[in-house]
Short mmCIF file of C-alpha atoms and ligand atoms in Angstrom, two decimals:
data_model
loop_
_atom_site.label_atom_id
_atom_site.label_comp_id
_atom_site.label_asym_id
_atom_site.label_seq_id
_atom_site.Cartn_x
_atom_site.Cartn_y
_atom_site.Cartn_z
CA VAL D 1 13.95 -7.31 38.52
CA ALA D 2 15.82 -8.03 41.76
CA GLU D 3 14.01 -10.24 44.23
CA SER D 4 14.31 -7.59 46.95
CA GLU D 5 12.51 -5.18 44.63
CA LEU D 6 9.69 -7.69 44.06
CA LEU D 7 9.29 -8.08 47.83
CA ARG D 8 8.81 -4.32 48.04
CA HIS D 9 6.04 -4.32 45.40
CA HIS D 10 2.62 -3.49 46.88
CA GLY D 11 -0.91 -3.23 45.54
CA ASP D 12 -0.83 0.57 45.25
CA SER D 13 1.68 0.23 42.40
CA ASP D 14 -0.83 -1.86 40.45
CA VAL D 15 -3.40 0.94 40.36
CA ARG D 16 -3.62 3.45 37.48
CA PRO D 17 -5.76 6.61 37.32
CA GLY D 18 -9.20 5.86 35.92
CA LEU D 19 -9.23 2.16 36.88
CA VAL D 20 -11.57 0.63 39.44
CA ASP D 21 -9.14 -0.26 42.22
CA LEU D 22 -9.40 -3.90 43.26
CA ALA D 23 -5.67 -4.03 43.97
CA VAL D 24 -5.62 -2.27 47.35
CA ASN D 25 -7.59 -3.67 50.28
CA VAL D 26 -8.44 -0.46 52.10
CA ARG D 27 -12.19 -0.35 52.84
CA THR D 28 -14.11 1.93 50.49
CA ASP D 29 -15.93 5.07 51.69
CA THR D 30 -13.43 5.54 54.49
CA PRO D 31 -12.40 7.33 56.66
CA PRO D 32 -15.97 7.89 57.91
CA PRO D 33 -17.03 11.55 58.50
CA TRP D 34 -16.83 11.28 62.32
CA LEU D 35 -13.22 10.12 62.07
CA LEU D 36 -12.32 12.95 59.69
CA GLU D 37 -13.79 15.29 62.30
CA VAL D 38 -11.50 13.77 64.96
CA LEU D 39 -8.52 14.33 62.66
CA ARG D 40 -9.53 17.91 61.84
CA ASN D 41 -9.87 18.71 65.55
CA SER D 42 -6.47 17.21 66.14
CA LEU D 43 -4.83 19.80 63.93
CA THR D 44 -5.29 22.60 66.47
CA GLY D 45 -2.93 20.75 68.83
CA LEU D 46 -0.10 20.27 66.35
CA ALA D 47 2.18 22.80 68.07
CA LYS D 48 2.66 20.33 70.94
CA TYR D 49 4.78 17.17 70.75
CA PRO D 50 2.63 14.02 70.69
CA ASP D 51 1.82 12.24 73.98
CA PRO D 52 0.90 8.57 73.47
CA THR D 53 -0.50 7.96 77.00
CA ALA D 54 -4.21 8.20 76.14
CA ALA D 55 -3.86 6.16 72.95
CA ARG D 56 -1.93 3.42 74.73
CA LEU D 57 -4.61 3.20 77.39
CA ALA D 58 -7.43 3.17 74.81
CA VAL D 59 -5.80 0.40 72.78
CA ALA D 60 -5.09 -1.59 75.96
CA GLN D 61 -8.72 -1.34 77.04
CA ARG D 62 -9.97 -2.27 73.59
CA HIS D 63 -8.04 -5.57 73.75
CA GLY D 64 -8.21 -6.25 77.50
CA ARG D 65 -4.46 -5.71 77.93
CA ASP D 66 -2.26 -3.53 80.14
CA PRO D 67 -0.93 -0.26 78.69
CA ASP D 68 2.64 -1.53 79.17
CA GLU D 69 1.80 -4.34 76.74
CA VAL D 70 1.02 -1.84 73.97
CA LEU D 71 3.47 -0.20 71.56
CA LEU D 72 2.06 2.35 69.12
CA THR D 73 3.80 2.36 65.77
CA SER D 74 3.81 4.26 62.53
CA GLY D 75 1.67 1.57 60.90
CA ALA D 76 2.30 -2.16 61.15
CA ALA D 77 5.11 -1.47 58.67
CA GLU D 78 7.24 0.18 61.39
CA ALA D 79 6.70 -2.82 63.66
CA PHE D 80 8.30 -5.18 61.10
CA VAL D 81 11.43 -3.03 61.04
CA LEU D 82 11.63 -2.78 64.84
CA LEU D 83 11.18 -6.54 65.27
CA ALA D 84 13.85 -7.28 62.69
CA ARG D 85 16.36 -4.81 64.15
CA ALA D 86 15.87 -4.78 67.89
CA LEU D 87 15.37 -8.32 69.15
CA GLY D 88 18.76 -9.76 68.24
CA ALA D 89 17.11 -12.56 66.25
CA ARG D 90 19.44 -14.99 64.52
CA HIS D 91 17.12 -17.26 62.56
CA VAL D 92 14.06 -15.71 60.96
CA SER D 93 11.25 -17.70 59.36
CA VAL D 94 8.47 -16.22 57.27
CA ILE D 95 5.41 -18.27 56.39
CA HIS D 96 4.57 -17.53 52.75
CA PRO D 97 2.67 -16.59 50.75
CA GLN D 98 2.12 -13.56 52.96
CA PHE D 99 2.63 -9.81 53.07
CA THR D 100 6.24 -9.38 52.00
CA GLU D 101 7.40 -6.55 54.27
CA PRO D 102 8.41 -8.78 57.22
CA GLU D 103 10.87 -10.57 54.95
CA ALA D 104 12.01 -7.31 53.34
CA ALA D 105 12.59 -5.77 56.80
CA ALA D 106 14.50 -8.82 58.05
CA ARG D 107 16.75 -8.84 55.00
CA ALA D 108 17.33 -5.11 55.24
CA ALA D 109 18.44 -5.72 58.83
CA GLY D 110 21.02 -8.17 57.51
CA LEU D 111 19.20 -11.29 58.71
CA ALA D 112 19.00 -14.53 56.77
CA VAL D 113 15.40 -15.56 56.15
CA HIS D 114 14.02 -19.06 55.91
CA ARG D 115 10.88 -19.32 53.81
CA THR D 116 8.20 -21.78 54.79
CA VAL D 117 6.08 -21.84 51.63
CA LEU D 118 2.57 -23.26 51.97
CA SER D 119 0.84 -24.73 48.95
CA TRP D 120 -2.83 -24.86 47.97
CA PRO D 121 -5.10 -24.43 49.94
CA PHE D 122 -2.56 -22.53 52.08
CA ARG D 123 -3.51 -23.98 55.46
CA LEU D 124 -1.11 -23.69 58.35
CA ALA D 125 -1.58 -27.25 59.59
CA ASN D 126 1.37 -28.60 57.58
CA ALA D 127 3.71 -25.64 58.04
CA GLN D 128 7.27 -26.83 58.64
CA VAL D 129 9.10 -24.13 60.55
CA PRO D 130 12.69 -24.94 61.57
CA ASP D 131 12.95 -25.51 65.32
CA GLU D 132 15.85 -23.09 65.62
CA SER D 133 13.82 -20.14 64.28
CA ASP D 134 13.77 -17.50 67.00
CA LEU D 135 11.64 -14.99 65.07
CA VAL D 136 8.66 -16.27 63.07
CA PHE D 137 6.22 -14.18 61.04
CA VAL D 138 2.75 -15.39 60.16
CA GLY D 139 -0.25 -13.41 58.88
CA ASN D 140 -3.75 -14.13 60.17
CA PRO D 141 -6.00 -13.66 58.28
CA THR D 142 -3.30 -14.01 55.67
CA ASN D 143 -2.71 -11.56 52.85
CA PRO D 144 -2.93 -12.60 49.98
CA THR D 145 -4.58 -16.01 50.53
CA SER D 146 -7.48 -14.73 52.68
CA ALA D 147 -6.98 -17.83 54.87
CA GLY D 148 -8.02 -17.59 58.51
CA HIS D 149 -6.05 -19.89 60.80
CA SER D 150 -7.46 -21.09 64.11
CA THR D 151 -5.82 -19.72 67.24
CA LYS D 152 -4.80 -23.29 68.04
CA GLU D 153 -2.96 -23.67 64.71
CA VAL D 154 -1.17 -20.38 65.18
CA LEU D 155 -0.23 -21.07 68.79
CA ALA D 156 1.25 -24.41 67.73
CA LEU D 157 4.08 -22.30 66.24
CA ALA D 158 5.02 -20.83 69.65
CA ARG D 159 8.18 -22.18 71.33
CA PRO D 160 10.28 -21.20 74.33
CA GLY D 161 12.90 -18.70 73.16
CA ARG D 162 10.97 -17.77 70.01
CA THR D 163 9.20 -14.53 69.16
CA LEU D 164 6.05 -15.43 67.25
CA VAL D 165 4.73 -12.43 65.34
CA VAL D 166 1.14 -12.65 64.18
CA ASP D 167 0.23 -9.93 61.71
CA GLU D 168 -3.44 -9.23 62.36
CA ALA D 169 -3.78 -6.24 60.02
CA PHE D 170 -7.00 -7.85 58.71
CA ALA D 171 -8.32 -9.37 61.97
CA ASP D 172 -11.07 -6.81 62.38
CA CYS D 173 -12.62 -7.58 59.01
CA VAL D 174 -13.85 -10.90 60.43
CA PRO D 175 -17.04 -10.63 62.52
CA GLY D 176 -16.29 -11.38 66.19
CA GLU D 177 -12.54 -11.67 65.41
CA PRO D 178 -12.51 -15.44 66.05
CA PHE D 179 -8.91 -15.79 64.80
CA SER D 180 -7.41 -13.03 66.91
CA LEU D 181 -4.82 -13.54 69.63
CA ALA D 182 -4.78 -9.85 70.56
CA GLY D 183 -6.22 -10.52 74.01
CA ARG D 184 -3.72 -13.26 74.91
CA ALA D 185 -1.22 -12.02 77.48
CA ASP D 186 -0.39 -15.56 78.61
CA VAL D 187 1.71 -16.74 75.64
CA PRO D 188 5.44 -16.01 76.11
CA GLY D 189 7.02 -14.56 72.97
CA LEU D 190 3.72 -13.73 71.26
CA VAL D 191 3.60 -10.40 69.42
CA VAL D 192 0.34 -9.37 67.75
CA LEU D 193 0.39 -6.58 65.16
CA ARG D 194 -2.67 -4.52 64.36
CA SER D 195 -3.32 -1.69 61.95
CA LEU D 196 -5.91 1.03 61.51
CA THR D 197 -5.10 1.25 57.80
CA LYS D 198 -7.56 -1.14 56.21
CA THR D 199 -10.77 -0.87 58.19
CA TRP D 200 -10.62 2.87 58.76
CA GLY D 201 -9.08 4.01 55.48
CA LEU D 202 -6.03 5.56 57.17
CA ALA D 203 -3.21 4.29 54.97
CA GLY D 204 -1.84 7.83 54.66
CA LEU D 205 -1.93 8.58 58.40
CA ARG D 206 0.36 5.66 59.41
CA CYS D 207 -1.10 4.21 62.55
CA GLY D 208 -0.86 0.78 64.03
CA TYR D 209 0.29 -0.94 67.18
CA LEU D 210 1.61 -4.14 68.62
CA LEU D 211 0.66 -6.11 71.70
CA ALA D 212 3.37 -8.05 73.50
CA GLU D 213 4.84 -8.72 76.93
CA PRO D 214 6.18 -5.54 78.61
CA ALA D 215 9.87 -6.49 78.24
CA VAL D 216 9.44 -6.89 74.46
CA VAL D 217 7.51 -3.62 74.24
CA GLN D 218 10.34 -1.83 76.09
CA ARG D 219 13.00 -3.30 73.86
CA LEU D 220 11.20 -2.34 70.67
CA SER D 221 10.29 1.06 72.03
CA ALA D 222 13.96 1.79 72.76
CA ALA D 223 14.68 1.25 69.05
CA GLN D 224 12.03 3.72 67.90
CA PRO D 225 12.81 7.30 67.01
CA LEU D 226 11.45 9.91 69.36
CA TRP D 227 7.76 10.74 68.70
CA PRO D 228 7.23 8.03 66.08
CA VAL D 229 3.43 8.43 65.95
CA SER D 230 1.92 11.83 65.19
CA SER D 231 -0.81 13.38 67.34
CA PRO D 232 -3.52 12.95 64.67
CA ALA D 233 -2.59 9.26 64.45
CA LEU D 234 -2.74 8.98 68.25
CA ASP D 235 -6.16 10.65 68.28
CA ALA D 236 -7.30 8.19 65.61
CA CYS D 237 -6.11 5.31 67.81
CA VAL D 238 -8.18 6.61 70.70
CA ALA D 239 -11.26 7.15 68.53
CA CYS D 240 -11.05 3.80 66.72
CA SER D 241 -10.59 1.89 69.99
CA ALA D 242 -13.83 3.24 71.49
CA PRO D 243 -16.69 0.72 71.83
CA GLY D 244 -18.82 2.58 69.26
CA ALA D 245 -16.06 2.40 66.66
CA VAL D 246 -15.40 -1.28 67.38
CA ALA D 247 -19.15 -1.92 66.90
CA GLU D 248 -19.05 0.00 63.60
CA ALA D 249 -16.12 -2.12 62.41
CA GLU D 250 -18.07 -5.22 63.38
CA LEU D 251 -21.04 -4.13 61.22
CA ALA D 252 -18.67 -3.45 58.33
CA ALA D 253 -17.24 -6.95 58.81
CA VAL D 254 -20.71 -8.50 58.63
CA SER D 255 -21.52 -6.64 55.44
CA LEU D 256 -18.11 -7.57 54.00
CA SER D 257 -18.87 -11.27 54.61
CA ALA D 258 -22.08 -11.03 52.60
CA ASN D 259 -20.33 -9.16 49.77
CA ARG D 260 -17.54 -11.72 49.76
CA SER D 261 -19.94 -14.68 49.54
CA TYR D 262 -21.62 -13.05 46.56
CA PHE D 263 -18.28 -12.39 44.83
CA LEU D 264 -17.02 -15.90 45.54
CA ASP D 265 -20.19 -17.48 44.09
CA GLU D 266 -19.98 -15.36 40.96
CA LEU D 267 -16.27 -16.02 40.41
CA THR D 268 -16.73 -19.74 40.91
CA LYS D 269 -19.11 -19.81 37.93
CA ILE D 270 -16.37 -18.61 35.57
CA SER D 271 -14.40 -21.37 33.91
CA GLY D 272 -10.63 -21.09 34.06
CA VAL D 273 -10.74 -19.65 37.59
CA GLU D 274 -9.87 -21.37 40.90
CA VAL D 275 -10.47 -19.28 44.00
CA VAL D 276 -8.65 -20.24 47.20
CA PRO D 277 -11.40 -21.77 49.38
CA ALA D 278 -12.74 -20.55 52.73
CA PRO D 279 -11.71 -16.88 52.41
CA VAL D 280 -12.25 -14.74 55.51
CA ALA D 281 -10.65 -11.38 54.67
CA SER D 282 -11.52 -8.44 52.43
CA PHE D 283 -9.96 -9.97 49.30
CA LEU D 284 -9.89 -13.18 47.30
CA LEU D 285 -6.92 -14.97 45.78
CA MET D 286 -7.38 -16.81 42.52
CA GLN D 287 -5.40 -18.82 40.02
CA HIS D 288 -6.44 -18.37 36.42
CA SER D 289 -5.85 -19.71 32.94
CA GLY D 290 -5.51 -16.26 31.34
CA GLY D 291 -1.72 -16.19 31.15
CA PRO D 292 0.57 -13.30 32.09
CA GLY D 293 -1.41 -10.83 29.94
CA LEU D 294 -4.60 -11.12 31.97
CA ARG D 295 -3.97 -8.04 34.11
CA ALA D 296 -3.44 -5.87 31.03
CA ARG D 297 -6.70 -7.15 29.52
CA LEU D 298 -8.54 -6.43 32.79
CA ALA D 299 -7.04 -2.93 32.79
CA GLU D 300 -8.35 -2.39 29.25
CA ARG D 301 -11.77 -3.19 30.69
CA GLY D 302 -11.28 -0.75 33.56
CA PHE D 303 -10.07 -2.88 36.48
CA ALA D 304 -6.83 -2.89 38.47
CA VAL D 305 -6.03 -6.09 40.36
CA ARG D 306 -3.04 -7.05 42.51
CA ARG D 307 -0.42 -9.12 40.69
CA GLY D 308 0.33 -12.42 42.40
CA ASP D 309 3.82 -13.19 41.20
CA THR D 310 5.63 -10.97 43.71
CA PHE D 311 4.41 -13.20 46.56
CA PRO D 312 6.82 -16.09 47.23
CA GLY D 313 4.95 -19.31 46.43
CA LEU D 314 2.71 -17.79 43.72
CA GLY D 315 3.31 -17.15 40.02
CA ASP D 316 1.99 -14.92 37.26
CA ASP D 317 -1.17 -17.02 36.95
CA TRP D 318 -2.41 -15.62 40.28
CA ILE D 319 -4.22 -12.39 41.10
CA ARG D 320 -5.63 -10.95 44.31
CA ILE D 321 -8.87 -9.00 44.13
CA ALA D 322 -10.53 -6.80 46.74
CA VAL D 323 -14.13 -7.49 47.73
CA ARG D 324 -16.37 -4.51 47.00
CA ARG D 325 -20.13 -3.94 46.55
CA PRO D 326 -21.94 -6.68 44.57
CA SER D 327 -22.46 -4.33 41.60
CA VAL D 328 -18.69 -3.80 41.32
CA SER D 329 -17.97 -7.51 41.76
CA GLN D 330 -20.54 -8.37 39.11
CA ALA D 331 -19.02 -5.92 36.63
CA PHE D 332 -15.58 -7.32 37.40
CA CYS D 333 -16.74 -10.89 36.78
CA GLY D 334 -18.05 -9.82 33.36
CA ALA D 335 -14.69 -8.25 32.52
CA LEU D 336 -12.82 -11.29 33.80
CA ALA D 337 -14.88 -13.75 31.77
CA GLU D 338 -14.21 -11.68 28.62
CA SER D 339 -10.51 -11.31 29.44
CA LEU D 340 -10.08 -15.05 29.87
C1 PLP Q 401 -1.02 -8.09 55.96
C2 PLP Q 401 -0.57 -6.67 56.08
N1 PLP Q 401 0.11 -6.30 57.17
C3 PLP Q 401 0.52 -5.03 57.33
C4 PLP Q 401 0.30 -4.09 56.36
C5 PLP Q 401 0.84 -2.71 56.57
O1 PLP Q 401 -0.07 -1.97 57.28
P1 PLP Q 401 0.23 -0.49 57.77
O2 PLP Q 401 -0.43 0.42 56.83
O3 PLP Q 401 -0.37 -0.46 59.14
O4 PLP Q 401 1.71 -0.31 57.81
C6 PLP Q 401 -0.39 -4.42 55.22
C7 PLP Q 401 -0.62 -3.41 54.15
O5 PLP Q 401 -0.82 -3.72 53.00
C8 PLP Q 401 -0.83 -5.76 55.07
O6 PLP Q 401 -1.47 -6.16 53.96
#
């Protein structure tokens, strides 16, 4: 399989009908009913072209930024493509293991990519990024390692003349968002990406945004097609930026932390399993002694997990698993122990 194809592999391809899905990290029981209502109401306005003004303002207020520092995108995925194509970058660095689309987008734009590959326990402190890199991608919290890097560690990657892109697609699954740089308008070259996909269960709607200095927003915006974000997605941005929704996400983050601690404790009891320590996101990454056939054996027992080998820096003795309710995690641990 070509490497470019592996980079384009995502958790949804690891799921099969009838399996409990621990491969995709979208929060379960989402979108909530009130959000579905917002989307249903949005349909009556579909005859009009979308107007992003209200959504830009809502997102700006949610993060304490100016509307001209906000660019709404068709998911974080569109932002990777815009950044790769529109900034005239010459030397791209991607800090791996991480979500592979930034690298895929850079390569598709004809850019050479330097990989900075972290090793266990995947902390940023020792990351060696070439000084000449003018476009750097880092995920925080990082998919698939679940590592949360301090704002100080992330900001240490900023340089004059460099665009530092921090993918915060999972930032709102950490209570209080201690790792987020979304509110920082004072760091030249900083671009923060956010997504509504995971927390709100809107993978199919395609809505996300980036926060950056106005000149960068203008440049990226000029590279977008006309009307890139649909009116239902814009309405979702407004609704999910409201204080009540942010508070709901915070409660979900608190409950996720408890579920994750339970899962981590249970997994740690299983011999032949090493879980990456100090996870902060909605998934865990583990190395196992079950060989390349482990995923098939887990599938026989009803569970789909995300393969690890398509992430640069990991191999086929790694899997990523979503954190769900304790009863699901417990059942999974039983299946894993048997499969090993
Ligand atoms: C770390 C990370 N960033 C971005 C994305 C893409 O998000 P979106 O659905 O907003 O394009 C994903 C989806 O899997 C992800 O895991």
